[in-house]
Amino acid sequence: MTTEEQLLEQVAGAGASGAEGPAGGPARRATAQRQLMRQELASAAMELFAGQGYEETTVDQIAAAAGVARRTFFRYFRSKEEAIFPDHDDTLVRVADLLASAEPAEHPLDVVCRGIKEVLRMYAATPSVSVARYRLIRQVPTLREREIAVVARYERLFTRYLLGRFDTDQGDDAMLAEVSAAAVVAAHNHVLRRWLRAGGRGEVETQLDHAFEAIRRTFWGDLTTKRSALPLAPSASSSGEIVIAVTRTDAPLDEVMASIRTALTRPDES
């Protein structure tokens, strides 16, 4: 089973177990050392790609620039193109953990939006590297294809999570899971590319939040009402009365709000 398949299984079984993964000093140190070496190899690769071109750079050159042997390079990456995306495997794990540990009361679409923010933060953590990588990817079709494959992993992860949170895996629910996952990823990609084209300047998380709101208004108004984990609480009027508004469970949000407003503003019956 591949790493991605294991993560998909983890998300599909989210909430089934409260057990935490193994922890310990030695394991954490080993993980940190592995991440450091991956970053050093990736940095060496980026410098060589920028200086002499992607096609002209060899794995031997990358390893030598990082001060390690060729075989050491292949312990961390399967190819030189993989060295362009050193953080995605770790980020995919973090996103899967976030989905699996989300509170049941939180709307699943909000959870997915939080998940894709982890990807955005990965890029935003090193703006100069991210911008240089973006420019390189635009010049090399092979890397562009690799980037598309990497992004598809997140979309599959989100789709599997949403299928597990919606009522069924058939009919509209399956369609909504796929469309919602694709919309979140598309919004992220649009905001990220605009930020990268601007040289990594600007409040990119704020821009992504704005994009999410636009998607919610366009696609998820009635879905938010239908899937809400918490029922609407009864409201008290200024005189202490309880006001009850009745509406269909599948009614659009604006229709629900109109019913509430009507109930709250009805004339006194005395």
Coordinates of C-alpha atoms in Angstrom, one line a residue:
M1 CA 0.0 0.0 0.0
T2 CA 1.4 3.4 -1.0
T3 CA 1.7 6.4 1.4
E4 CA -1.2 8.1 -0.2
E5 CA -3.4 5.0 0.1
Q6 CA -2.6 4.8 3.7
L7 CA -3.5 8.4 4.2
L8 CA -6.8 7.9 2.4
E9 CA -7.6 5.0 4.7
Q10 CA -6.7 7.1 7.7
V11 CA -9.2 9.8 6.6
A12 CA -11.9 7.3 5.7
G13 CA -11.7 6.0 9.3
A14 CA -11.5 9.4 10.9
G15 CA -13.0 9.3 14.4
A16 CA -13.0 5.5 14.6
S17 CA -10.2 5.5 17.1
G18 CA -8.8 7.9 19.5
A19 CA -5.4 6.4 19.6
E20 CA -2.4 8.7 18.8
G21 CA 0.6 7.8 16.8
P22 CA 3.8 6.7 18.4
A23 CA 5.9 9.6 19.8
G24 CA 9.4 9.8 21.2
G25 CA 12.5 11.8 21.1
P26 CA 14.5 9.5 18.7
A27 CA 11.7 9.2 16.2
R28 CA 11.2 13.0 16.1
R29 CA 14.9 13.6 15.7
A30 CA 15.1 11.1 12.9
T31 CA 12.2 12.8 11.2
A32 CA 13.7 16.3 11.6
Q33 CA 17.0 15.0 10.2
R34 CA 15.3 13.5 7.2
Q35 CA 13.4 16.7 6.5
L36 CA 16.6 18.8 6.9
M37 CA 18.5 16.6 4.4
R38 CA 15.6 16.7 1.9
Q39 CA 15.6 20.5 2.2
E40 CA 19.4 20.7 1.6
L41 CA 19.1 18.5 -1.5
A42 CA 16.2 20.5 -2.8
S43 CA 18.0 23.8 -2.3
A44 CA 21.1 22.4 -4.1
A45 CA 18.9 21.2 -6.9
M46 CA 17.1 24.6 -7.3
E47 CA 20.4 26.5 -7.4
L48 CA 21.7 24.3 -10.1
F49 CA 18.5 24.3 -12.1
A50 CA 18.4 28.1 -11.9
G51 CA 22.1 28.4 -12.8
Q52 CA 22.5 25.9 -15.6
G53 CA 19.1 24.7 -16.5
Y54 CA 16.9 21.7 -15.5
E55 CA 17.8 19.4 -18.4
E56 CA 21.5 20.1 -18.0
T57 CA 21.6 19.2 -14.3
T58 CA 22.3 15.7 -13.2
V59 CA 21.6 13.8 -9.9
D60 CA 25.4 13.5 -9.4
Q61 CA 25.8 17.2 -9.6
I62 CA 23.0 17.8 -7.1
A63 CA 24.4 15.3 -4.6
A64 CA 27.9 16.8 -5.0
A65 CA 26.5 20.3 -4.4
A66 CA 24.8 19.1 -1.2
G67 CA 28.0 17.3 -0.1
V68 CA 26.6 13.7 -0.2
A69 CA 26.9 10.6 -2.3
R70 CA 24.7 9.8 -5.2
R71 CA 23.2 6.9 -3.3
T72 CA 22.3 9.2 -0.5
F73 CA 20.3 11.4 -2.9
F74 CA 18.2 8.3 -3.8
R75 CA 17.4 7.6 -0.2
Y76 CA 15.4 10.8 -0.2
F77 CA 14.2 11.3 -3.8
R78 CA 13.5 8.9 -6.6
S79 CA 14.4 11.4 -9.3
K80 CA 15.7 14.9 -9.7
E81 CA 12.2 16.2 -10.6
E82 CA 11.0 14.9 -7.2
A83 CA 13.5 17.2 -5.5
I84 CA 11.5 20.2 -6.8
F85 CA 8.6 19.2 -4.4
P86 CA 10.3 18.2 -1.2
D87 CA 7.6 19.3 1.2
H88 CA 4.4 17.8 -0.3
D89 CA 4.7 14.3 1.3
D90 CA 5.0 15.8 4.8
T91 CA 2.2 18.4 4.1
L92 CA 0.0 15.6 2.8
V93 CA 0.5 13.8 6.2
R94 CA -0.4 17.0 8.1
V95 CA -3.5 17.6 6.1
A96 CA -4.6 14.0 6.6
D97 CA -4.1 14.3 10.3
L98 CA -6.1 17.6 10.3
L99 CA -9.0 15.9 8.6
A100 CA -8.9 12.9 10.8
S101 CA -8.9 14.9 14.0
A102 CA -11.6 17.4 13.1
E103 CA -14.4 17.9 15.5
P104 CA -17.7 16.3 14.2
A105 CA -19.6 19.5 14.9
E106 CA -17.4 21.5 12.4
H107 CA -18.8 21.7 9.0
P108 CA -16.9 19.3 6.7
L109 CA -16.4 22.0 4.1
D110 CA -14.8 24.3 6.6
V111 CA -12.5 21.4 7.6
V112 CA -11.4 21.0 4.0
C113 CA -10.8 24.7 3.7
R114 CA -8.5 24.5 6.8
G115 CA -6.8 21.5 5.2
I116 CA -5.9 23.3 2.0
K117 CA -4.6 26.3 4.0
E118 CA -1.8 23.9 5.2
V119 CA -0.7 23.6 1.6
L120 CA -0.8 27.4 1.1
R121 CA 1.3 27.9 4.3
M122 CA 3.9 25.5 3.0
Y123 CA 4.4 27.8 0.0
A124 CA 4.2 31.0 2.0
A125 CA 6.8 29.8 4.5
T126 CA 9.6 30.3 1.9
P127 CA 8.3 32.9 -0.6
S128 CA 11.6 33.2 -2.6
V129 CA 11.9 29.5 -3.0
S130 CA 8.3 29.1 -4.0
V131 CA 8.6 31.9 -6.6
A132 CA 11.7 30.4 -8.1
R133 CA 10.1 27.0 -8.3
Y134 CA 7.0 28.5 -9.9
R135 CA 9.1 30.1 -12.6
L136 CA 11.1 26.9 -13.2
I137 CA 7.9 24.8 -13.5
R138 CA 6.5 27.2 -16.1
Q139 CA 9.6 26.5 -18.2
V140 CA 9.7 22.7 -17.9
P141 CA 6.6 20.7 -19.1
T142 CA 7.8 17.6 -17.2
L143 CA 7.7 19.6 -13.9
R144 CA 4.3 21.0 -14.7
E145 CA 2.9 17.5 -15.2
R146 CA 4.4 16.5 -11.9
E147 CA 2.8 19.5 -10.1
I148 CA -0.6 18.5 -11.5
A149 CA -0.1 15.0 -10.1
V150 CA 0.9 16.4 -6.7
V151 CA -2.2 18.6 -6.5
A152 CA -4.5 15.7 -7.5
R153 CA -3.4 13.9 -4.3
Y154 CA -4.9 16.6 -2.1
E155 CA -8.1 16.6 -4.1
R156 CA -8.5 12.8 -3.7
L157 CA -7.8 13.2 0.0
F158 CA -10.5 15.9 0.4
T159 CA -13.0 13.9 -1.7
R160 CA -12.6 10.8 0.4
Y161 CA -13.1 12.9 3.6
L162 CA -16.2 14.6 2.3
L163 CA -17.7 11.3 1.2
G164 CA -17.2 10.0 4.7
R165 CA -19.0 13.0 6.2
F166 CA -21.9 13.3 3.8
D167 CA -24.9 11.0 4.1
T168 CA -24.1 8.5 1.4
D169 CA -21.7 7.8 -1.3
Q170 CA -24.4 7.8 -4.0
G171 CA -26.4 10.4 -5.9
D172 CA -26.0 14.1 -5.1
D173 CA -23.8 13.5 -2.1
A174 CA -21.1 11.8 -4.2
M175 CA -21.3 14.6 -6.8
L176 CA -21.2 17.3 -4.1
A177 CA -18.1 15.7 -2.5
E178 CA -16.2 15.7 -5.7
V179 CA -17.3 19.2 -6.8
S180 CA -16.6 20.7 -3.4
A181 CA -13.1 19.2 -3.2
A182 CA -12.3 20.4 -6.7
A183 CA -13.7 23.9 -5.9
V184 CA -11.5 24.2 -2.8
V185 CA -8.4 23.1 -4.6
A186 CA -9.1 25.3 -7.6
A187 CA -9.6 28.3 -5.4
H188 CA -6.3 27.6 -3.7
N189 CA -4.5 27.2 -7.0
H190 CA -5.9 30.5 -8.3
V191 CA -4.9 32.5 -5.3
L192 CA -1.5 30.8 -5.0
R193 CA -0.6 31.5 -8.7
R194 CA -1.7 35.1 -8.4
W195 CA 0.5 35.5 -5.3
L196 CA 3.5 33.8 -7.0
R197 CA 3.1 36.0 -10.1
A198 CA 3.3 39.0 -7.8
G199 CA 6.6 37.8 -6.4
G200 CA 5.3 36.2 -3.2
R201 CA 4.0 39.6 -1.9
G202 CA 0.6 40.2 -0.3
E203 CA -1.6 38.7 2.4
V204 CA -2.1 35.4 0.7
E205 CA -4.2 33.8 3.4
T206 CA -6.6 36.7 3.4
Q207 CA -7.0 36.3 -0.3
L208 CA -7.7 32.6 0.1
D209 CA -10.4 33.3 2.8
H210 CA -12.1 35.7 0.3
A211 CA -12.0 33.0 -2.4
F212 CA -13.6 30.5 0.0
E213 CA -16.4 33.0 0.8
A214 CA -17.1 33.4 -2.9
I215 CA -17.3 29.7 -3.3
R216 CA -19.7 29.3 -0.3
R217 CA -22.0 31.9 -1.7
T218 CA -22.0 30.3 -5.2
F219 CA -22.3 26.6 -4.4
W220 CA -22.9 25.9 -0.7
G221 CA -25.7 28.0 0.5
D222 CA -28.4 25.3 0.7
L223 CA -25.8 22.6 1.5
T224 CA -24.7 24.5 4.6
T225 CA -28.2 24.6 5.9
K226 CA -28.9 21.0 5.0
R227 CA -25.7 19.6 6.4
S228 CA -25.4 21.8 9.5
A229 CA -24.2 19.7 12.4
L230 CA -26.0 21.9 15.0
P231 CA -29.7 22.7 14.8
L232 CA -30.9 26.3 15.0
A233 CA -31.5 27.3 18.6
P234 CA -34.8 29.0 19.4
S235 CA -34.6 32.7 19.9
A236 CA -36.1 34.8 22.7
S237 CA -37.8 38.1 22.0
S238 CA -37.3 41.2 24.0
S239 CA -40.3 40.2 26.2
G240 CA -38.9 36.8 26.9
E241 CA -41.1 34.9 24.5
I242 CA -39.9 31.9 22.5
V243 CA -40.1 32.4 18.8
I244 CA -40.2 29.2 16.6
A245 CA -39.5 29.4 12.8
V246 CA -40.5 26.4 10.7
T247 CA -38.9 25.7 7.4
R248 CA -37.9 22.7 5.2
T249 CA -34.7 20.9 6.0
D250 CA -33.5 21.4 2.4
A251 CA -34.5 25.0 2.2
P252 CA -31.9 27.5 1.0
L253 CA -30.2 29.6 3.7
D254 CA -31.9 32.8 2.5
E255 CA -35.3 31.1 2.8
V256 CA -34.5 30.0 6.4
M257 CA -33.4 33.5 7.3
A258 CA -36.6 35.0 5.8
S259 CA -38.7 32.6 8.0
I260 CA -36.8 33.7 11.1
R261 CA -37.2 37.4 10.3
T262 CA -40.9 36.9 9.7
A263 CA -41.4 35.1 13.0
L264 CA -39.4 37.8 14.9
T265 CA -41.3 40.8 13.3
R266 CA -44.8 39.4 13.3
P267 CA -47.4 41.9 14.8
D268 CA -48.6 41.5 18.4
E269 CA -51.7 39.3 18.6
S270 CA -53.0 41.0 21.8

